XYZ file of N, CA and C in Angstrom:
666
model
N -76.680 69.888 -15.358
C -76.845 69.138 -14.115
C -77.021 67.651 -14.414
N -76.058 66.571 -13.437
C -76.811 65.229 -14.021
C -77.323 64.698 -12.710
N -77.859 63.806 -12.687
C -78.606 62.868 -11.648
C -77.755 62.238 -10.693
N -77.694 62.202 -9.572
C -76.563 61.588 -8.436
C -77.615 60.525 -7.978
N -76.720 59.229 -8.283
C -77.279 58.131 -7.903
C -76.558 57.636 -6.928
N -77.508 57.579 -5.738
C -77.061 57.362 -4.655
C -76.767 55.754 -4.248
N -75.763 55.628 -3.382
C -75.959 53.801 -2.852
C -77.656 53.698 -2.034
N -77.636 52.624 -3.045
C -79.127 51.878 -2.749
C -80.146 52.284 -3.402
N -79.988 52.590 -4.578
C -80.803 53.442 -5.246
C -81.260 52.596 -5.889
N -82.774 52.745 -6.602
C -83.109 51.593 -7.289
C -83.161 52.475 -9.102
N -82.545 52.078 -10.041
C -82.880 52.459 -11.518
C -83.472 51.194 -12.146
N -84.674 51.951 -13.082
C -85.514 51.134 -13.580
C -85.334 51.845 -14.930
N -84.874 50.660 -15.559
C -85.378 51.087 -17.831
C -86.343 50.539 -17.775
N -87.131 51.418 -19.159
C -88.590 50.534 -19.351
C -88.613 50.800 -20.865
N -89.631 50.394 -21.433
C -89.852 50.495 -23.237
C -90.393 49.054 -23.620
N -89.861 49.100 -25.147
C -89.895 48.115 -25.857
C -88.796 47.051 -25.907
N -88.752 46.807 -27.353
C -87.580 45.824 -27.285
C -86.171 46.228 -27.668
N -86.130 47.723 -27.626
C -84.927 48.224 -27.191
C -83.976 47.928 -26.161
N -85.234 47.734 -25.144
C -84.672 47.953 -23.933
C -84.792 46.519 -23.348
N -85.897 45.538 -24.072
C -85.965 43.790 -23.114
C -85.031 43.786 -23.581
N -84.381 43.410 -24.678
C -83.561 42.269 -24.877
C -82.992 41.226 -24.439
N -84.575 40.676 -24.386
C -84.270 39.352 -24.013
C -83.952 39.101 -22.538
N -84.490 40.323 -21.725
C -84.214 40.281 -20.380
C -84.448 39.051 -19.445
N -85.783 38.173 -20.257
C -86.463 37.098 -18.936
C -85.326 35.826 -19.319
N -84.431 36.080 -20.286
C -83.984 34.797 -20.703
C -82.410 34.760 -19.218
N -82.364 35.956 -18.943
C -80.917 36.543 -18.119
C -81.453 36.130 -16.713
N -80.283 35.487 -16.546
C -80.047 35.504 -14.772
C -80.513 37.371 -13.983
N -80.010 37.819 -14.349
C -80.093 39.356 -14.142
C -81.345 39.960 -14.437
N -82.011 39.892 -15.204
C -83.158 40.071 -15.960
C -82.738 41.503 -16.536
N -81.674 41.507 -16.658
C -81.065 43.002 -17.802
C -81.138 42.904 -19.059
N -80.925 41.716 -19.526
C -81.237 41.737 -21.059
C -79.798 41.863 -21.544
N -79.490 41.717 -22.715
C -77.881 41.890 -23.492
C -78.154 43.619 -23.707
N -78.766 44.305 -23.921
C -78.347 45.677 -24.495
C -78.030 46.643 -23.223
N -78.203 47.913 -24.130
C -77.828 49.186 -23.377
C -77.551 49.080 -21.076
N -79.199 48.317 -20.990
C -79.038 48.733 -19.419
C -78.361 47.667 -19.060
N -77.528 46.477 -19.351
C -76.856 45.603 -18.949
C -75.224 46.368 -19.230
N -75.336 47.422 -20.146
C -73.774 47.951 -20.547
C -73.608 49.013 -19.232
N -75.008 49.816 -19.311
C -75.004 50.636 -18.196
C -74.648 50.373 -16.625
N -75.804 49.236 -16.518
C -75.208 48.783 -14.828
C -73.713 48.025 -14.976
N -72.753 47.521 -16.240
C -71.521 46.971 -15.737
C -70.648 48.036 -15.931
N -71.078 48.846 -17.072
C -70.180 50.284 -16.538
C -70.110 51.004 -15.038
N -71.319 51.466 -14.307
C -71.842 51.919 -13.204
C -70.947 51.017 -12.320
N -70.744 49.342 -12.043
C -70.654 48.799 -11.677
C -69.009 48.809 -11.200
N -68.124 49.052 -12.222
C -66.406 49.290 -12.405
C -66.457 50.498 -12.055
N -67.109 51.360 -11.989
C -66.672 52.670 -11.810
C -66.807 53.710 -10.537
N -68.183 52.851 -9.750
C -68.806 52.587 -8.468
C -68.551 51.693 -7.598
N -67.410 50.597 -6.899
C -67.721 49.492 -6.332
C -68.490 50.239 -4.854
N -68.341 51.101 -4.975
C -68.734 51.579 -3.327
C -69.812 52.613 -3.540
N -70.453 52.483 -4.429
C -72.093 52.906 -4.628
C -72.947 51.952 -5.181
N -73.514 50.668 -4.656
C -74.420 49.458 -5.465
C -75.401 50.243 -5.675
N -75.893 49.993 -6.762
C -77.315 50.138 -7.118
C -78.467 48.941 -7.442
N -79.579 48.886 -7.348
C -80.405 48.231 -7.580
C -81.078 48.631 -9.023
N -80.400 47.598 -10.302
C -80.813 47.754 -11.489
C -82.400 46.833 -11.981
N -82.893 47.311 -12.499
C -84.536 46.621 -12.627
C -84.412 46.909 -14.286
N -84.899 46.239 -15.476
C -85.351 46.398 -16.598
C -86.730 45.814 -17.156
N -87.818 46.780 -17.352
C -89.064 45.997 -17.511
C -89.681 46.407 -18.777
N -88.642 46.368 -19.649
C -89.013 46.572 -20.881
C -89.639 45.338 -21.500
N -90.588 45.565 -22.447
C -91.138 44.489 -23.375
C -91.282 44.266 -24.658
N -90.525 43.895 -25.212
C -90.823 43.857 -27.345
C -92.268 44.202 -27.645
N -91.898 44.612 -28.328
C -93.804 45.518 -29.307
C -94.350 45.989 -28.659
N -93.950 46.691 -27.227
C -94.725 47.798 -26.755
C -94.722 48.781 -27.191
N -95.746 49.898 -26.972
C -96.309 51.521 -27.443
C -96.636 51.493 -26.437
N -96.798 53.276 -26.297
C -97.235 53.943 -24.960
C -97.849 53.433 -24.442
N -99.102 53.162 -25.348
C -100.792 52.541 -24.542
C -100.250 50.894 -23.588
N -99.014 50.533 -24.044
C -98.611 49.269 -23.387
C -98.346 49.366 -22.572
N -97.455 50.538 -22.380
C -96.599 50.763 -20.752
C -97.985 51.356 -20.363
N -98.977 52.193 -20.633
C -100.198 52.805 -19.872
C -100.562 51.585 -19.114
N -101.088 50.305 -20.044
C -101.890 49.183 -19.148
C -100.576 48.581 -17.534
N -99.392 48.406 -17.996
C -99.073 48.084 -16.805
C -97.872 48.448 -16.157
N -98.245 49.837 -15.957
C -97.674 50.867 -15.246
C -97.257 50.798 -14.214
N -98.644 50.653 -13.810
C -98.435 50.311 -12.484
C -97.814 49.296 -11.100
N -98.255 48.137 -11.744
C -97.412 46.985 -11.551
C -95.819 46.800 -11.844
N -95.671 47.295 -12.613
C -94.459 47.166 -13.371
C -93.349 48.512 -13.077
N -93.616 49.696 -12.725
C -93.002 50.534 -12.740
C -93.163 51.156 -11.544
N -94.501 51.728 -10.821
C -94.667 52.419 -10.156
C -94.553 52.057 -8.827
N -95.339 50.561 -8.680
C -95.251 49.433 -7.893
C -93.635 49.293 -6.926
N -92.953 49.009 -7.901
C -91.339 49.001 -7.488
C -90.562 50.959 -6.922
N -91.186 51.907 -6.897
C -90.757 52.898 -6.335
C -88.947 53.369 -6.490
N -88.924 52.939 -7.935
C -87.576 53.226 -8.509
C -87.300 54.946 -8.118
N -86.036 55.373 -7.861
C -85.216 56.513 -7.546
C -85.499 57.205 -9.120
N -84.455 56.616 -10.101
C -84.504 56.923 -11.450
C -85.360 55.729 -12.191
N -85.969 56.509 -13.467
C -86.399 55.776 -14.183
C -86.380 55.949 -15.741
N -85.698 55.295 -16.439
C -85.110 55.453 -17.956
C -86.236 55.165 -19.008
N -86.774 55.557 -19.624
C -87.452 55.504 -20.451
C -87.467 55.481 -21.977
N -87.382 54.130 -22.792
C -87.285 54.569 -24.211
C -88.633 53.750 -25.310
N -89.634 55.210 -25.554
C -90.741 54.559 -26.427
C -90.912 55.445 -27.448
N -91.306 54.339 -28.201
C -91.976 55.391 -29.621
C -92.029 54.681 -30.653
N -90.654 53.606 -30.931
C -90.577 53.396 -32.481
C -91.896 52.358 -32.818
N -92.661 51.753 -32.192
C -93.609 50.925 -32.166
C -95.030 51.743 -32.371
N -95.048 53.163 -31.390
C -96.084 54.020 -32.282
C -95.805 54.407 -33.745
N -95.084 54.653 -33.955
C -94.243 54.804 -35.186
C -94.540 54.276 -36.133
N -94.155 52.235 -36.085
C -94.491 51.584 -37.371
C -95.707 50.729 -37.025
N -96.397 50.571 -36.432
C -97.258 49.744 -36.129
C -97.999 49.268 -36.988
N -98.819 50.484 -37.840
C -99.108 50.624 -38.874
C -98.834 49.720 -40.080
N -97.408 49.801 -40.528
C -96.886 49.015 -41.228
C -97.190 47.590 -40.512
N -96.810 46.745 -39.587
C -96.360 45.689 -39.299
C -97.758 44.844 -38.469
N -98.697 45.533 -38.510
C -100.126 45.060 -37.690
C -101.079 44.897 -38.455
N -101.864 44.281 -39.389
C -103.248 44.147 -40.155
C -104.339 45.093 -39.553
N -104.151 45.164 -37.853
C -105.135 46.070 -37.127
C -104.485 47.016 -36.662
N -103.364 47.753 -37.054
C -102.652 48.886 -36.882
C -102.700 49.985 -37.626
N -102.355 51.121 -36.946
C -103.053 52.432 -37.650
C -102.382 53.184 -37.488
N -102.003 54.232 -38.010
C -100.983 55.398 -37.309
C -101.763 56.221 -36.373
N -101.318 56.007 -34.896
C -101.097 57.057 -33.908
C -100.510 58.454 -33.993
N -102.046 59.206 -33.207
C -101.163 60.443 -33.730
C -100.452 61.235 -32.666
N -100.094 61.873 -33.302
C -98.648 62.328 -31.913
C -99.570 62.781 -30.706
N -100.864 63.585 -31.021
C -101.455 63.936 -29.721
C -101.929 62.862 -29.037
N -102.122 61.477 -29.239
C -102.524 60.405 -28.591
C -101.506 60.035 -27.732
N -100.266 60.084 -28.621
C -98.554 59.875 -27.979
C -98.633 60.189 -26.690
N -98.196 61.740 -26.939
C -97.766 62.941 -26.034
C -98.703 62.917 -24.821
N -100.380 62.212 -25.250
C -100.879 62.383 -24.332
C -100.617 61.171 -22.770
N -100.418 60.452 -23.864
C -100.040 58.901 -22.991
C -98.739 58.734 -22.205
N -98.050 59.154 -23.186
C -96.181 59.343 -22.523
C -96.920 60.589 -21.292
N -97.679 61.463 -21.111
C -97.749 62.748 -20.180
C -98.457 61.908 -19.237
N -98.971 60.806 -18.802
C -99.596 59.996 -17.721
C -98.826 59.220 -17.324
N -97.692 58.392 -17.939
C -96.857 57.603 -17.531
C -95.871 58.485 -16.558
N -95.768 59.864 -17.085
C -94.757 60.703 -16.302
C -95.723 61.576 -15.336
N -96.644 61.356 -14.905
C -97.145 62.808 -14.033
C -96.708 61.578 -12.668
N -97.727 60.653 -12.629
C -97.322 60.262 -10.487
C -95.575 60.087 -10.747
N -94.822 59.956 -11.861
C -93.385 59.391 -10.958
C -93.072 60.755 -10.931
N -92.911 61.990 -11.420
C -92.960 63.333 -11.204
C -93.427 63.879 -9.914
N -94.651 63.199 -9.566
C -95.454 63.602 -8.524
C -94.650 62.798 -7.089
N -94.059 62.393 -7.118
C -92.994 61.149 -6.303
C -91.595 61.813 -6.519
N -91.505 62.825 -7.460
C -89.929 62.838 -6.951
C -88.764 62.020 -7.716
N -89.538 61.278 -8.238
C -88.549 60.333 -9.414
C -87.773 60.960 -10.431
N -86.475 60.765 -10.317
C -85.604 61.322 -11.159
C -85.826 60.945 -12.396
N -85.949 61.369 -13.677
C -86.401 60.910 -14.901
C -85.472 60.883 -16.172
N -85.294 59.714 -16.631
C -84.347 60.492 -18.179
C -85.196 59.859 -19.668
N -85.628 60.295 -20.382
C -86.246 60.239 -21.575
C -85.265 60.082 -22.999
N -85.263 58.935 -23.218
C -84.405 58.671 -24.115
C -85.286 58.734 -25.703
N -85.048 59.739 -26.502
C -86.265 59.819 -27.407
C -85.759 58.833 -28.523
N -86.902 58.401 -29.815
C -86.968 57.536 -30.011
C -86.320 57.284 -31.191
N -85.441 56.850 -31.991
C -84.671 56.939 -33.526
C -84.863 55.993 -34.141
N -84.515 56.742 -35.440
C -84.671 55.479 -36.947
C -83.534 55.956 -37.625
N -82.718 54.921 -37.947
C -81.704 55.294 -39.004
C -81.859 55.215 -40.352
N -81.315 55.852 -40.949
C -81.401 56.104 -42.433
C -80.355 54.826 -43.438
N -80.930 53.783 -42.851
C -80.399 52.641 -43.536
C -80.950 52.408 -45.102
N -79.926 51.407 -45.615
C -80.477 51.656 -46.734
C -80.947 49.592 -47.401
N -81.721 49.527 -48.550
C -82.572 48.401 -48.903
C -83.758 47.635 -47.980
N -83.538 46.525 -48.141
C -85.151 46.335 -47.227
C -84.564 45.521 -46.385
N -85.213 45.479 -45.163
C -84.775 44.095 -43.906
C -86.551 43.648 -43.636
N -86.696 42.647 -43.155
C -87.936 42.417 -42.861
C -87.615 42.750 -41.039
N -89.424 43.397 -40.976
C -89.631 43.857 -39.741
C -90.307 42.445 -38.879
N -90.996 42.178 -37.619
C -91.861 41.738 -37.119
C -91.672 40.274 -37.045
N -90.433 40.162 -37.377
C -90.462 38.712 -37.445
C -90.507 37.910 -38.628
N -90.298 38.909 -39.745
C -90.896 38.803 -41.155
C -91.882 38.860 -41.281
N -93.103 39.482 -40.426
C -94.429 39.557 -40.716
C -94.163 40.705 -41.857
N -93.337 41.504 -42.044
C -93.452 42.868 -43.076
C -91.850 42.846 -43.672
N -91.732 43.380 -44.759
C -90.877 43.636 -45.306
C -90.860 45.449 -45.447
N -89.772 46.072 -45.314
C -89.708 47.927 -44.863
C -88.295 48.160 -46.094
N -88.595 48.803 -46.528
C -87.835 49.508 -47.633
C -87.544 50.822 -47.585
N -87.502 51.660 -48.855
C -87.236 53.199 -48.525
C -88.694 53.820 -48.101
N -89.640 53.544 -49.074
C -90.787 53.566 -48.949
C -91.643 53.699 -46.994
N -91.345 52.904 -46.363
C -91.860 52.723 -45.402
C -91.300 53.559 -44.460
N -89.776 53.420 -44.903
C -88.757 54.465 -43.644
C -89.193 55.858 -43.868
N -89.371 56.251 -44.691
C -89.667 57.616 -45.468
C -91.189 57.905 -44.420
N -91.997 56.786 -44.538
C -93.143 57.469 -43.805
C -93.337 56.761 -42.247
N -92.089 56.344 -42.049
C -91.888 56.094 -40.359
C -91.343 57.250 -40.014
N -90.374 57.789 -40.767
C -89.920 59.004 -40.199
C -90.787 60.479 -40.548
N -91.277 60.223 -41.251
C -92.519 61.389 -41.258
C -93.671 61.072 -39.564
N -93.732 59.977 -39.714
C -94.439 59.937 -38.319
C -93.496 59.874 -36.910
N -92.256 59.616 -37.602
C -91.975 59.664 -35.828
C -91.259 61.095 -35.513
N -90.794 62.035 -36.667
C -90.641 63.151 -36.218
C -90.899 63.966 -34.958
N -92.655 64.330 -35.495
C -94.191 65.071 -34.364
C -93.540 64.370 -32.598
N -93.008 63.078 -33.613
C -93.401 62.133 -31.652
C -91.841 62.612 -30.398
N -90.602 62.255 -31.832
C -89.762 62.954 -31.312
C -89.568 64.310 -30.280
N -90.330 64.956 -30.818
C -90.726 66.414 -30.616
C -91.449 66.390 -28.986
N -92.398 65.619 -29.399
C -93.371 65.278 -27.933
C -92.661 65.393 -26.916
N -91.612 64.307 -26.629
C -90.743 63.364 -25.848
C -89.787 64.729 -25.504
N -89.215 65.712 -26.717
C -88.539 66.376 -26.103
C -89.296 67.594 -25.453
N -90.130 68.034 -25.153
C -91.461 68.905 -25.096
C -91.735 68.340 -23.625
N -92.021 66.851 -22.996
C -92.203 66.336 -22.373
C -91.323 66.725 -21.572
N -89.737 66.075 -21.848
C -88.650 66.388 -21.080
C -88.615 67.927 -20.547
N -88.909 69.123 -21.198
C -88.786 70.230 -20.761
C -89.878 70.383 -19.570
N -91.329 69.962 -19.714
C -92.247 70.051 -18.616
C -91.911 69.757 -18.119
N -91.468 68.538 -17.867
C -91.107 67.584 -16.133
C -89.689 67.508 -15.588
N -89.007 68.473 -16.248
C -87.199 68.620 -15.699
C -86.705 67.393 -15.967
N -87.008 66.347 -16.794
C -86.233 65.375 -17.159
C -85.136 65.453 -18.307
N -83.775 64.468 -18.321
C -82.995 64.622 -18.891
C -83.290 63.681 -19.730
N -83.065 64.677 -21.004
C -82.888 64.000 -22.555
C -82.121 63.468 -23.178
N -82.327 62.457 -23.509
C -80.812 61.586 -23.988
C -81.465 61.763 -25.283
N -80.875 62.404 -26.634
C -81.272 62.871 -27.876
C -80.658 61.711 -28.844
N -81.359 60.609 -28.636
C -80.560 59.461 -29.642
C -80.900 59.981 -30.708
N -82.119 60.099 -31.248
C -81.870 60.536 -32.764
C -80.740 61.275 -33.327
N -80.641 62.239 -32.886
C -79.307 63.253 -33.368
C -78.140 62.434 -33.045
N -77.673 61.672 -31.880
C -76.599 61.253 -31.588
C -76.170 60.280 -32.729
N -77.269 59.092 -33.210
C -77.354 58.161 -34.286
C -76.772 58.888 -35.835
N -77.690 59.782 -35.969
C -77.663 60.456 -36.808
C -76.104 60.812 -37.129
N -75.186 61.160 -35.984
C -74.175 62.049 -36.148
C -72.840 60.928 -36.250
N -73.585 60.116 -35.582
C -72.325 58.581 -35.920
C -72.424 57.848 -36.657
N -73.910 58.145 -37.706
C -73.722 57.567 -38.851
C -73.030 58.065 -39.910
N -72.874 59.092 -39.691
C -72.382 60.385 -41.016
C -70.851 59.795 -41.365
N -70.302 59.251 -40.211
C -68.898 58.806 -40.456
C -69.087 56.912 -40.657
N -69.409 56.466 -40.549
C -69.768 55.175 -40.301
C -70.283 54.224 -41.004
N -71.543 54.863 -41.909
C -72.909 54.487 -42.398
C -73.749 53.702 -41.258
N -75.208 53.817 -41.135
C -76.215 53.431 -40.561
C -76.019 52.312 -39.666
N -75.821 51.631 -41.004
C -75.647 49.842 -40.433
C -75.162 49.448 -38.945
N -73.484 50.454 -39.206
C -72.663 49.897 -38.007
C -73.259 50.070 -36.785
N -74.376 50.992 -36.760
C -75.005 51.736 -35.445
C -76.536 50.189 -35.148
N -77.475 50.217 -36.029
C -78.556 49.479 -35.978
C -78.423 49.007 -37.550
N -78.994 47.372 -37.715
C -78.501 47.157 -38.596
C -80.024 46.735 -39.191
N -80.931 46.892 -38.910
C -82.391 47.327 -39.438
C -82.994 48.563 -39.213
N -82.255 49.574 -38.919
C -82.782 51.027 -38.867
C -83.257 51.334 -36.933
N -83.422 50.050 -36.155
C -83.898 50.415 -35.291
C -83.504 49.509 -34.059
N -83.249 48.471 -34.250
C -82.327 47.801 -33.047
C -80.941 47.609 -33.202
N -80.484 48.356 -31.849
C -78.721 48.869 -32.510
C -78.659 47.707 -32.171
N -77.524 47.638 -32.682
C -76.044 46.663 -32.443
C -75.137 47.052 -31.519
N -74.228 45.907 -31.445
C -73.630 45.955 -30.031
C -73.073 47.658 -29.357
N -72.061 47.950 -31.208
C -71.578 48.878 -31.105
C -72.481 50.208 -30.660
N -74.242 49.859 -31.291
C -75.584 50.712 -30.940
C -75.643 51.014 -29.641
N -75.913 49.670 -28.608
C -76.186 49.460 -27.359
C -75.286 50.040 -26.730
N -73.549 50.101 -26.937
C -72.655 50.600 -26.085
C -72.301 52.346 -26.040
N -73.390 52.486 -27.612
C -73.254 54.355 -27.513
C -74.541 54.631 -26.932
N -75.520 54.029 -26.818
C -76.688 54.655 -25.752
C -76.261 54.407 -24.255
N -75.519 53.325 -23.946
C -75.058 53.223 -22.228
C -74.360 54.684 -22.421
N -73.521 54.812 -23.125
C -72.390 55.717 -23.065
C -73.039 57.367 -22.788
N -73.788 57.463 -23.933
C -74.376 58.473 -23.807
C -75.773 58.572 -22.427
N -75.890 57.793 -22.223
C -76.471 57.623 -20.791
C -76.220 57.967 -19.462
N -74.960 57.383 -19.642
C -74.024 57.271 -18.087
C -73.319 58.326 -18.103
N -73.498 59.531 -18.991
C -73.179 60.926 -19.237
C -74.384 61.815 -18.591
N -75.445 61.010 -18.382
C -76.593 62.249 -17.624
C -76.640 61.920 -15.920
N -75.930 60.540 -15.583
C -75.581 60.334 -14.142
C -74.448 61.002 -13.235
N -74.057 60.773 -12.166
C -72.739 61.289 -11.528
C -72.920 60.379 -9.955
């Protein structure tokens, strides 16, 4: 089954900096990635269904981020659908924060399960985009260069973001939301490709990144 987005519908992405990119700098406030590919796809393919696109994603957010302003930011606006992509920031935080710690998946699961009960409780169509790391290879600096990430670090980002993966899809089954399974999808276009061409630090795709998550996106709509 996919989601029928109706004319006048409002869709809202939310997350990290997956999903800003750089949104406040845009006339649009879409940002260059995925939900700017999404609404101009939607856009050619719909002229006679507009939608009302919203993106209120923010760089270096974690759950507990979207928890503080939820409300304002998401709930406030009474979006139809609402796209969701968090995690990789619970994930490395650890690494890239002096006062960061690894989160554990039950803190996750518990936080991602509050962000989703009132839009559930409302009727909000939901899609959960879970959270990936590619299996790139040497070091890129993270944070701005606050950290440098090697094999070493990926090795135990992906030991932690596994549990969280899991959550998100666990989540999706409670609340009838549709799963957009980037990890596996990444995973399966790197095998032919290598890593790079997809995200070229393990975690913010590239163009070619951004245009297979719209893609695989605008596959759970109709």
């Amino acid at each position: 089954m996919t989601i029928t987005v109706r004319p006048g519908s409002t869709v809202m992405f939310t997350g990290d900096s997956i999903t800003d990119c750089q949104r406040l700098e845009n006339e649009d406030g879409l940002g260059f990635g995925y939900p700017l590919r999404v609404a101009g796809e939607w856009g050619l393919r719909h002229p006679d269904r507009p939608v009302t696109w919203l993106n209120s994603g923010i760089a270096g957010h974690k759950v507990r981020d979207l928890e503080a302003r939820w409300q304002a930011d998401v709930l406030d606006a009474r979006p139809d659908v609402v796209s969701i992509l968090v995690g990789v920031n619970d994930m490395g935080w650890h690494t890239l924060d002096p006062k960061g710690y690894v989160i554990p998946v039950e803190e996750f699961e518990a936080g991602y399960d509050r962000l989703l009960a009132p839009l559930a409780e409302a009727g909000t169509e939901l899609i959960l985009i879970e959270p990936f790391l590619l299996p790139i290879h040497g070091v890129v600096e993270a944070g701005a260069g606050v950290a440098l990430i090697g094999e070493k670090e990926r090795e135990e980002w992906r030991t932690d973001l596994d549990p969280k993966i899991q959550a998100v899809r666990k989540l999706a089954r409670k609340y009838g939301a549709h799963l957009l399974a980037a990890d596996g999808m990444f995973a399966e276009l790197a095998a032919t490709t290598g890593p790079e061409y997809w995200a070229a630090d393990g975690v913010h795709p590239t163009p070619a990144g951004h245009a297979a998550l719209a893609a695989a996106w605008l596959r759970l709509v109709a």
